[in-house]
XYZ file of C-alpha atoms in Angstrom:
378
model
C 24.353 12.699 -6.574
C 24.304 15.670 -4.574
C 23.613 14.858 -1.336
C 22.162 16.882 1.978
C 23.180 14.982 5.181
C 21.029 15.758 7.902
C 23.585 15.738 10.480
C 21.589 15.297 13.968
C 24.760 15.094 16.207
C 24.477 11.241 16.925
C 26.789 8.681 15.910
C 24.182 7.232 13.078
C 24.262 10.572 11.021
C 27.991 10.686 11.259
C 28.789 7.260 9.508
C 25.639 7.754 7.464
C 27.524 10.877 6.113
C 30.898 8.675 6.030
C 29.194 6.404 3.775
C 27.538 8.781 1.410
C 30.693 10.229 1.075
C 32.566 6.888 0.593
C 30.038 5.818 -2.421
C 31.076 9.092 -4.115
C 28.318 11.295 -3.514
C 29.126 15.223 -3.212
C 27.655 15.618 0.403
C 27.240 18.745 2.309
C 25.889 18.545 6.450
C 23.387 20.095 7.652
C 22.163 20.274 10.892
C 18.469 21.367 12.211
C 18.024 24.150 14.793
C 14.682 23.039 15.840
C 14.239 24.556 19.420
C 14.887 28.005 21.009
C 13.410 26.907 24.076
C 16.303 27.353 27.696
C 16.224 23.521 28.239
C 17.237 22.428 25.369
C 20.082 24.880 24.639
C 22.271 23.456 27.491
C 24.646 20.785 27.373
C 23.787 17.569 28.610
C 19.900 17.393 27.833
C 18.543 13.856 26.896
C 16.381 14.765 23.752
C 18.072 15.912 20.305
C 19.086 19.010 18.203
C 21.185 20.993 21.525
C 24.259 22.945 21.049
C 25.929 20.342 22.184
C 24.558 18.112 19.246
C 25.637 20.560 16.880
C 28.976 20.935 18.246
C 29.429 17.220 17.550
C 27.810 17.263 14.167
C 30.366 19.997 13.042
C 33.296 18.096 14.672
C 32.029 14.817 12.276
C 31.442 17.056 8.778
C 35.156 18.498 9.648
C 36.471 14.930 10.115
C 34.621 13.976 6.853
C 35.865 17.126 4.740
C 32.142 18.029 3.863
C 30.834 21.914 4.254
C 28.707 22.436 7.327
C 25.641 24.419 7.865
C 22.915 25.157 10.707
C 19.801 25.660 9.362
C 17.009 27.713 11.497
C 14.071 25.329 11.063
C 12.790 26.811 15.048
C 9.521 28.996 13.412
C 8.130 25.757 11.637
C 8.998 23.206 14.524
C 7.063 25.322 16.600
C 4.157 25.288 14.711
C 4.075 21.653 13.066
C 5.373 19.901 15.949
C 5.148 21.724 19.640
C 1.653 23.443 18.842
C 0.382 20.152 17.022
C 1.751 18.257 20.358
C -0.207 20.516 22.674
C -3.504 20.619 20.667
C -3.641 16.785 20.303
C -3.373 16.843 24.131
C -6.224 19.415 24.204
C -8.194 16.878 22.363
C -7.904 13.851 24.517
C -5.196 11.993 22.342
C -1.712 11.155 22.807
C 0.298 12.445 19.686
C 4.125 11.180 18.874
C 6.148 14.438 18.273
C 9.050 12.061 16.386
C 6.285 11.016 13.749
C 4.999 14.721 13.281
C 9.102 16.063 13.199
C 9.764 13.644 10.259
C 6.444 14.048 8.493
C 6.595 17.703 8.262
C 10.497 19.147 8.989
C 13.074 16.313 8.208
C 11.134 15.099 5.236
C 8.754 17.608 4.350
C 10.684 21.284 5.188
C 14.126 19.908 4.742
C 13.936 17.954 1.699
C 11.598 21.048 0.313
C 14.712 22.961 0.566
C 17.003 20.636 -0.251
C 15.442 20.398 -3.357
C 15.088 23.967 -3.835
C 18.777 24.508 -3.618
C 19.935 21.744 -6.432
C 20.189 18.384 -4.166
C 19.253 15.204 -5.593
C 18.551 13.618 -2.419
C 18.449 14.030 1.559
C 20.370 11.289 3.234
C 19.810 10.293 7.075
C 21.146 8.161 10.058
C 17.870 6.380 10.258
C 17.479 2.558 9.851
C 15.460 1.572 7.407
C 15.423 0.698 3.474
C 14.027 1.798 0.662
C 13.557 -1.323 -2.306
C 12.296 -0.158 -5.932
C 9.993 -2.396 -7.402
C 9.793 -3.958 -10.859
C 8.558 -0.707 -12.242
C 11.479 1.219 -10.195
C 9.077 2.499 -8.347
C 9.998 3.131 -4.423
C 8.864 1.143 -1.498
C 9.994 1.889 2.206
C 10.879 -1.371 4.225
C 12.660 -2.731 7.559
C 16.616 -2.364 8.272
C 18.155 -5.199 8.248
C 18.508 -4.817 11.893
C 15.123 -5.470 13.223
C 16.024 -4.454 16.598
C 17.136 -1.319 15.461
C 14.455 -0.721 12.719
C 12.777 2.673 12.553
C 10.673 1.833 9.335
C 8.171 2.861 12.202
C 9.060 6.657 12.595
C 9.379 7.039 8.903
C 5.641 5.629 7.917
C 4.864 9.037 7.353
C 7.020 9.594 4.139
C 5.170 9.133 0.747
C 6.338 8.118 -2.656
C 7.757 11.680 -3.833
C 9.150 11.814 -0.587
C 10.958 8.153 -0.961
C 12.134 9.264 -4.184
C 14.881 11.552 -2.812
C 15.736 9.313 0.684
C 18.966 7.877 1.106
C 19.611 5.396 4.488
C 23.167 4.127 4.391
C 22.601 2.050 7.353
C 19.880 0.283 5.585
C 21.609 -2.767 5.725
C 23.829 -2.918 8.867
C 23.657 -6.002 11.136
C 23.704 -4.224 14.469
C 24.225 -0.406 16.216
C 27.752 -2.071 17.480
C 29.106 -2.049 14.195
C 28.097 1.406 13.434
C 29.872 2.221 16.550
C 32.917 0.488 15.805
C 32.775 2.341 12.194
C 32.952 5.507 13.506
C 35.792 4.634 15.831
C 37.725 3.485 12.738
C 36.913 6.574 11.057
C 37.867 8.599 14.056
C 34.841 10.050 14.994
C 34.311 11.694 18.052
C 30.637 10.448 18.471
C 31.887 6.962 18.605
C 30.662 5.988 21.849
C 27.912 8.849 22.142
C 24.614 7.819 23.791
C 21.264 7.716 21.804
C 18.955 10.299 22.492
C 15.368 9.778 24.253
C 12.832 11.492 25.365
C 10.803 14.428 23.613
C 13.450 16.673 22.680
C 11.657 19.997 23.966
C 10.883 18.116 26.914
C 14.389 17.688 27.999
C 13.609 17.057 31.705
C 10.959 14.175 30.982
C 8.125 15.915 32.697
C 5.327 15.588 30.052
C 2.617 16.420 32.613
C 4.370 19.371 34.107
C 5.270 20.734 30.929
C 1.533 20.665 29.655
C -0.009 22.091 32.785
C 2.040 25.417 32.101
C 0.240 25.676 28.653
C -3.293 23.790 28.869
C -5.532 25.117 31.043
C -6.104 22.022 33.743
C -9.798 22.062 35.006
C -10.932 19.864 37.734
C -13.377 17.247 36.844
C -14.541 13.925 37.373
C -12.777 10.055 37.836
C -15.366 7.527 36.780
C -14.897 3.356 36.505
C -16.216 1.724 33.270
C -19.519 1.361 34.630
C -19.990 4.867 35.008
C -19.497 5.092 38.757
C -17.617 8.301 40.526
C -14.378 7.432 42.311
C -12.956 10.919 42.578
C -11.453 14.154 41.120
C -8.782 14.662 38.976
C -6.579 18.643 38.180
C -6.974 18.486 34.532
C -7.833 15.275 31.910
C -5.276 16.398 29.840
C -2.630 14.917 32.311
C -3.882 11.551 31.682
C -3.085 9.094 28.900
C -4.713 5.730 28.141
C -3.147 2.945 29.845
C -1.681 4.991 32.459
C -2.113 3.457 36.199
C 0.500 5.755 38.485
C -0.806 9.096 39.548
C -4.588 8.510 39.731
C -4.542 9.273 43.156
C -7.801 7.672 44.010
C -7.430 6.262 47.660
C -10.312 3.697 47.889
C -9.136 0.238 45.747
C -10.954 -1.364 43.558
C -13.271 -4.034 44.658
C -10.920 -6.982 43.526
C -7.956 -4.885 44.650
C -6.384 -4.647 41.347
C -4.820 -1.789 40.102
C -7.227 0.646 37.771
C -6.152 1.984 34.280
C -7.123 4.871 32.117
C -9.397 3.625 29.570
C -10.809 6.646 27.988
C -10.409 10.380 28.468
C -12.905 12.479 27.466
C -11.723 16.197 26.976
C -15.171 17.825 26.073
C -16.779 16.217 29.376
C -13.926 16.678 31.170
C -13.795 13.036 32.396
C -11.353 10.520 32.752
C -12.700 6.779 32.814
C -10.352 3.795 34.690
C -10.793 0.204 34.902
C -9.473 -2.964 35.000
C -6.050 -4.038 33.010
C -8.315 -6.440 31.248
C -10.360 -3.394 29.768
C -7.518 -2.016 27.803
C -7.597 -4.666 25.498
C -8.924 -3.412 21.866
C -9.620 -5.599 18.552
C -10.442 -2.728 16.221
C -8.227 0.462 14.992
C -9.755 3.415 12.810
C -7.479 5.667 11.594
C -8.008 9.117 9.765
C -5.111 10.842 7.735
C -4.166 8.124 5.870
C -1.052 8.145 4.048
C 0.948 5.786 1.820
C 4.760 4.870 1.720
C 5.125 4.441 -2.334
C 2.198 3.233 -4.393
C -0.938 1.692 -2.315
C -1.573 -1.802 -2.725
C -4.385 -2.723 -5.455
C -6.712 -3.400 -2.430
C -6.115 -0.488 -0.486
C -7.702 1.493 -3.123
C -10.158 -0.449 -4.571
C -11.743 -0.809 -0.684
C -11.223 -4.538 -0.503
C -10.022 -6.153 2.854
C -6.293 -7.304 2.792
C -3.850 -8.873 5.348
C -1.706 -7.204 6.974
C 0.416 -6.262 10.061
C -0.186 -3.174 12.651
C 2.188 -1.224 14.496
C 1.296 1.309 17.342
C 4.732 2.153 18.557
C 8.083 2.653 17.454
C 9.376 -0.382 19.326
C 6.442 -2.344 19.669
C 5.314 -5.855 18.288
C 3.741 -6.179 14.914
C -0.092 -7.464 15.430
C -1.675 -9.924 12.617
C -4.779 -7.764 11.307
C -7.571 -7.438 8.524
C -7.647 -3.963 7.210
C -9.622 -2.142 4.613
C -10.099 1.575 3.469
C -13.504 2.898 4.161
C -15.267 5.827 2.611
C -17.487 8.067 5.097
C -20.820 9.945 4.132
C -18.711 13.121 3.982
C -16.369 11.875 1.604
C -13.474 11.391 4.013
C -11.611 8.118 4.490
C -10.776 6.366 7.199
C -8.534 2.887 7.485
C -10.388 0.222 9.817
C -7.597 -2.762 10.924
C -9.645 -5.879 12.366
C -6.719 -7.530 14.994
C -6.353 -10.870 15.261
C -5.317 -10.933 18.635
C -6.244 -7.862 20.901
C -3.639 -5.247 21.917
C -3.732 -3.511 24.787
C -3.003 0.218 25.880
C -3.895 1.569 22.733
C -4.218 5.327 22.622
C -6.253 7.884 20.048
C -3.280 9.904 18.690
C -1.139 7.246 18.032
C 0.008 6.148 14.627
C -0.484 3.015 13.167
C 1.831 1.598 10.521
C 0.520 -1.088 8.137
C 3.160 -3.692 7.042
C 3.184 -6.475 4.703
C 5.935 -8.579 5.193
C 9.076 -6.095 6.030
C 7.318 -3.280 3.838
C 5.416 -0.268 5.123
C 2.572 0.251 3.400
C 1.163 3.319 4.789
C 0.207 4.653 8.112
C -3.132 6.789 9.614
C -3.544 8.190 12.872
C -5.546 6.364 15.552
C -9.022 7.992 15.692
C -10.512 5.516 17.937
C -10.011 2.031 19.252
C -12.813 -0.381 19.850
C -12.452 -2.298 23.126
C -12.650 -6.188 22.979
C -13.926 -6.338 26.298
C -16.442 -3.625 27.033
C -18.391 -0.918 25.166
C -17.385 2.741 26.180
C -20.760 4.151 25.471
C -22.201 2.327 28.291
C -20.483 5.121 30.435
C -22.337 8.324 30.629
């Protein structure tokens, strides 16, 4: 096949491209220039997509003997990822920009351009697997190495996108093997550290970054019973599950720490309480998508058994889920958890699994606490 290899500049994408070449595909490497923000243009930035990463991607392609290009997607990245990140925080939600980038940039904008240019598939260094069912339909599954599995961040992929995805690292048993292979192939990124943090906030100070872009207005901090405890400088700077930075001064009656339970941007109010009240037993998700053909129960609105994961490296939790249709005709995915889950924030993505298969995902719109009724707080 004619394959476009997405080259992040890291060891995973370099080895994935090498394996695609070895498999006999006609491979072209491309690095995505996603940000024009000054902090991401210097070397040493902790995110991905820096100038240093671009140079590393070029060196890998040169070693593999494949063409290399840089595509500027910075405008679309700003609109679809950065601006979305800001607007989600303004709405009191906690977004996952990596999910949005995979959905709208790496497997939408990139794939669209690749197909328009005559490529058959896009190859990436993600740890995930595409398996065909008996009828040949693609399904997304966890990678062999569960410790490195990245199927969660790929849960936004659709059936059409999976038709054109290649993940050469799917059956690799460990990251150590990938690094050893890179070294054996003479790739300079063999020992390059993994990227982390949000790429467009290279110093890791999300709160400070948001403060420069969102109007912060002083408001109330109240406890789970509605009692006023103090003032905050902007509700958007908080996230559910947060413990530090509350600056209440007065300890709780039981002497235990307080945690952010809920953020209400319209009221400019932050609700806090004991850690036990972070537990939720029902998640309601909007913007549902299916990674392949939806299962019959999902299409019919019948309850089905599944596992729900709400963080990239979080543990999946057993659940019963159902697609429900609202009065306005929209659909929501309701997941009732067998065991309560803590620290779930609106805006996070819940990815739904059956065994190793990713069924689909939804953006969490609300989470019901197993221990308290937030509607009682006014």
